[in-house]
Short mmCIF file of C-alpha atoms in Angstrom, two decimals:
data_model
loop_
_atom_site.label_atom_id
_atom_site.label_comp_id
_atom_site.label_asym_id
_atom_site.label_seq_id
_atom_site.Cartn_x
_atom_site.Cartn_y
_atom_site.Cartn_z
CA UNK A 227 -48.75 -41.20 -78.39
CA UNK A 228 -50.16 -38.48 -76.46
CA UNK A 229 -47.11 -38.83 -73.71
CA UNK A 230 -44.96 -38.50 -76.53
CA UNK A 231 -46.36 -35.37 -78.29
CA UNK A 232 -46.70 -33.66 -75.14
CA UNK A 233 -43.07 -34.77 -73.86
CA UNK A 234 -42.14 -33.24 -77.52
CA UNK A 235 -43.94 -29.79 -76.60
CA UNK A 236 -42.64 -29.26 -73.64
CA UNK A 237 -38.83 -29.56 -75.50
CA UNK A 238 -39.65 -27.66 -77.82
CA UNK A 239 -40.89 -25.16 -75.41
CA UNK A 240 -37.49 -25.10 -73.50
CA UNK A 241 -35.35 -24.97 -76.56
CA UNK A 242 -37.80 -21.68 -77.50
CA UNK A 243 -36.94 -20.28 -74.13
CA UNK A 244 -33.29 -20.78 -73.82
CA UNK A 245 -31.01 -17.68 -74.55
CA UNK A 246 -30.17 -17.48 -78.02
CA UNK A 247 -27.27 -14.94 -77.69
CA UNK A 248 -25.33 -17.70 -76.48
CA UNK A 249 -25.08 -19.19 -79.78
CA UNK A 250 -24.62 -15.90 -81.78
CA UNK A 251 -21.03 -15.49 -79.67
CA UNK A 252 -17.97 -17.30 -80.32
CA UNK A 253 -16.09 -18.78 -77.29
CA UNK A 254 -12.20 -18.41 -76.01
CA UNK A 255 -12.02 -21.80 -77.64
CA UNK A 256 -13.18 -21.12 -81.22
CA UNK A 257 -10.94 -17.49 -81.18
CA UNK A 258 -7.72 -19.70 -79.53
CA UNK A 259 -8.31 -22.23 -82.47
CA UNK A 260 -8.45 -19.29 -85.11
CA UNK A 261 -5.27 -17.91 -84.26
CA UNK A 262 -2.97 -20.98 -84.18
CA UNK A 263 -4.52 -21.60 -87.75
CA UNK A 264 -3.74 -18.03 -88.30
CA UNK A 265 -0.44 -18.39 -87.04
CA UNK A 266 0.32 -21.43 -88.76
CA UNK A 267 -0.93 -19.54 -92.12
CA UNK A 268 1.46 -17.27 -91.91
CA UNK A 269 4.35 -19.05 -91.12
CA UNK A 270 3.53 -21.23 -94.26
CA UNK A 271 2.64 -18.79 -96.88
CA UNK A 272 4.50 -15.30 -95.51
CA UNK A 273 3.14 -12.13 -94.60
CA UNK A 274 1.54 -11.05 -98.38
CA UNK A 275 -0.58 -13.83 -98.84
CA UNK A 276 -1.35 -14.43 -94.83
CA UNK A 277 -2.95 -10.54 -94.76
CA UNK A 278 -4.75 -10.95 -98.37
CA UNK A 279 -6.56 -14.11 -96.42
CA UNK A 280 -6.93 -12.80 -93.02
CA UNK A 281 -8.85 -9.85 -94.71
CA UNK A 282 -11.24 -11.56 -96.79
CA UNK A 283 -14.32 -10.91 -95.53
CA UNK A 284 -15.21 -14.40 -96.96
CA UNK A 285 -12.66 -16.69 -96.26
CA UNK A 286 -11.87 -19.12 -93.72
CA UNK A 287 -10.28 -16.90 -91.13
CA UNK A 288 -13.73 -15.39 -90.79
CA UNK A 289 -15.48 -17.11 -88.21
CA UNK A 290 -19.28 -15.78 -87.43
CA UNK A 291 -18.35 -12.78 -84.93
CA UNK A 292 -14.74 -14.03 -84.81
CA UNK A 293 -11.68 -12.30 -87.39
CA UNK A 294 -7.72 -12.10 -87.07
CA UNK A 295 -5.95 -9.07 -86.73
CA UNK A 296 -2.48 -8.85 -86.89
CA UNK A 297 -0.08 -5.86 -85.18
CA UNK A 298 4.02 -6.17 -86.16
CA UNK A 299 6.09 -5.34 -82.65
CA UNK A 300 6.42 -2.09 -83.89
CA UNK A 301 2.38 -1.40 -83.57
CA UNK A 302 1.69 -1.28 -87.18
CA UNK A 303 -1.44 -3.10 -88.41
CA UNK A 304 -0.44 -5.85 -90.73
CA UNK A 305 -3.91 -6.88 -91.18
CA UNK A 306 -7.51 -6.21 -89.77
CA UNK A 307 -10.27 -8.59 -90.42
CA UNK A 308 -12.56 -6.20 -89.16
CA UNK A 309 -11.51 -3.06 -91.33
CA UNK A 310 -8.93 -4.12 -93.94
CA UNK A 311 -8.51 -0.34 -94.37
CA UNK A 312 -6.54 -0.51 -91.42
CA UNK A 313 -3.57 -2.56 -92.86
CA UNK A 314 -0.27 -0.82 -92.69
CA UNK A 315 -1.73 2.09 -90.77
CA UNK A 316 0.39 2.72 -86.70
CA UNK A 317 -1.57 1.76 -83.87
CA UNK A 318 1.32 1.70 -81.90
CA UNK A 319 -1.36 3.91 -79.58
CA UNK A 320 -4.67 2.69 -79.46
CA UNK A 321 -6.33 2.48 -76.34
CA UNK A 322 -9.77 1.52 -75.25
CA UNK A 323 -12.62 2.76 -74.74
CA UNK A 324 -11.60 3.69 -71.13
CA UNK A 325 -8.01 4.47 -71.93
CA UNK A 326 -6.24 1.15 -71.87
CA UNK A 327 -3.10 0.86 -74.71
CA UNK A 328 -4.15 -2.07 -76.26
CA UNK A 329 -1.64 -2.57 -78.50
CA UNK A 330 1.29 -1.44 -76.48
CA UNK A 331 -0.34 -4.18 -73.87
CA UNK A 332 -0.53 -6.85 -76.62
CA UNK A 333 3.02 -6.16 -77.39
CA UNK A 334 4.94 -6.19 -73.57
CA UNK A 335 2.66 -9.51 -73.03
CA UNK A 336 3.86 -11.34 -75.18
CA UNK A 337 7.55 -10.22 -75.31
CA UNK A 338 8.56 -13.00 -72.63
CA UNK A 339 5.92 -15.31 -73.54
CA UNK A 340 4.19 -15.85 -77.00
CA UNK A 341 0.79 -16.26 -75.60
CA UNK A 342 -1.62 -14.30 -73.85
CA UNK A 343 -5.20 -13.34 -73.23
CA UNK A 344 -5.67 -9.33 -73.03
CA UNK A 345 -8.72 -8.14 -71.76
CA UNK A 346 -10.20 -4.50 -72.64
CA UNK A 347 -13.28 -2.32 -73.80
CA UNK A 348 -14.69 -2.23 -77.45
CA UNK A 349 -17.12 -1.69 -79.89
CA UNK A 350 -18.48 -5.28 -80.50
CA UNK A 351 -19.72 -4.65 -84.28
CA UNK A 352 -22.50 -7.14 -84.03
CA UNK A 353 -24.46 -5.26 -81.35
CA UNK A 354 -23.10 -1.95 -82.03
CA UNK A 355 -22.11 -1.50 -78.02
CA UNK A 356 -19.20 -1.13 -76.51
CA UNK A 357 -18.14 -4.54 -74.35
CA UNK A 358 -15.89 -6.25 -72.46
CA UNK A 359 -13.06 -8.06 -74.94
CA UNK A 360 -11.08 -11.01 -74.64
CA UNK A 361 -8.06 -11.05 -77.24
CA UNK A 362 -5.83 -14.28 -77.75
CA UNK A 363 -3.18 -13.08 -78.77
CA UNK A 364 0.04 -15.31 -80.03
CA UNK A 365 3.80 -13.53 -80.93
CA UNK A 366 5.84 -14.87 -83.96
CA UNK A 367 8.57 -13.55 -84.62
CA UNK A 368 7.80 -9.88 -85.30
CA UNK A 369 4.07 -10.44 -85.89
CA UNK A 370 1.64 -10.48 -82.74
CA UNK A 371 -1.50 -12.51 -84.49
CA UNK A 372 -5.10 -12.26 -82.40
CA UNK A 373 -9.18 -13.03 -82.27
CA UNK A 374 -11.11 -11.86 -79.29
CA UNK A 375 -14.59 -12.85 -78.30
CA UNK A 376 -16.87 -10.35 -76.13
CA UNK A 377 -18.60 -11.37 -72.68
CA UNK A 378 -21.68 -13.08 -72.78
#
């Protein structure tokens, strides 16, 4: 019994001193998954109802840290998970945080190909810093439909 106990303590004792962050972020995996449900939420129920549930800040396309945004090839925001303010505003030029045009990027990447990964710097609203990003990004049609996770 005493084995036992002390073979529990010492467990418990690692689990207490592994990293906890890793938990609190969400992986390329979880943020590829979100958009081909995204993706396949749009194509099913059209842009109007696709945005209202993308932007509901309580609904399944809200994942912990993750959330879909959606730019049309133009650079308009179609929907922002993060600021549903931004619908229907251009961000045909948003950069970075060091300068990079993220959207313009996001847009030539996946004119060829409908997939792709597109890596910049920006505010990560769970620890308030700016970070190192990681969108997924997938083209249909007209709409370019993402979730990024930060480095960990």
């Amino acid at each position: 019994m005493i084995r036992r106990t002390a073979s529990l303590v010492a467990v418990a004792a690692s689990l207490l001193a592994a990293p906890v962050l890793a938990a609190d972020h969400a992986t390329p995996e979880q943020a590829k998954s979100l958009v081909a449900d995204a993706v396949a939420y749009l194509k099913a129920k059209g842009p109007d109802e696709a945005t209202k549930a993308f932007q509901d800040p309580k609904g399944s396309f809200r994942r912990g840290e993750l959330y879909v945004f959606v730019f049309d090839t133009d650079g308009r925001y179609v929907a922002s998970g993060a600021n549903p303010k931004l619908a229907g505003s251009n961000a045909a030029d948003l950069k970075d945080a060091e300068g990079k045009p993220i959207v313009q990027a996001m847009i030539s990447e996946t004119k060829e190909k409908p997939n792709a990964v597109i890596d910049y710097v920006w505010l990560n609203r769970q620890s308030n810093k700016v970070e190192h990003k990681h969108s997924y990004v997938t083209r249909d049609g007209r709409y370019i439909v993402g979730a990024g996770t930060y480095d960990q």
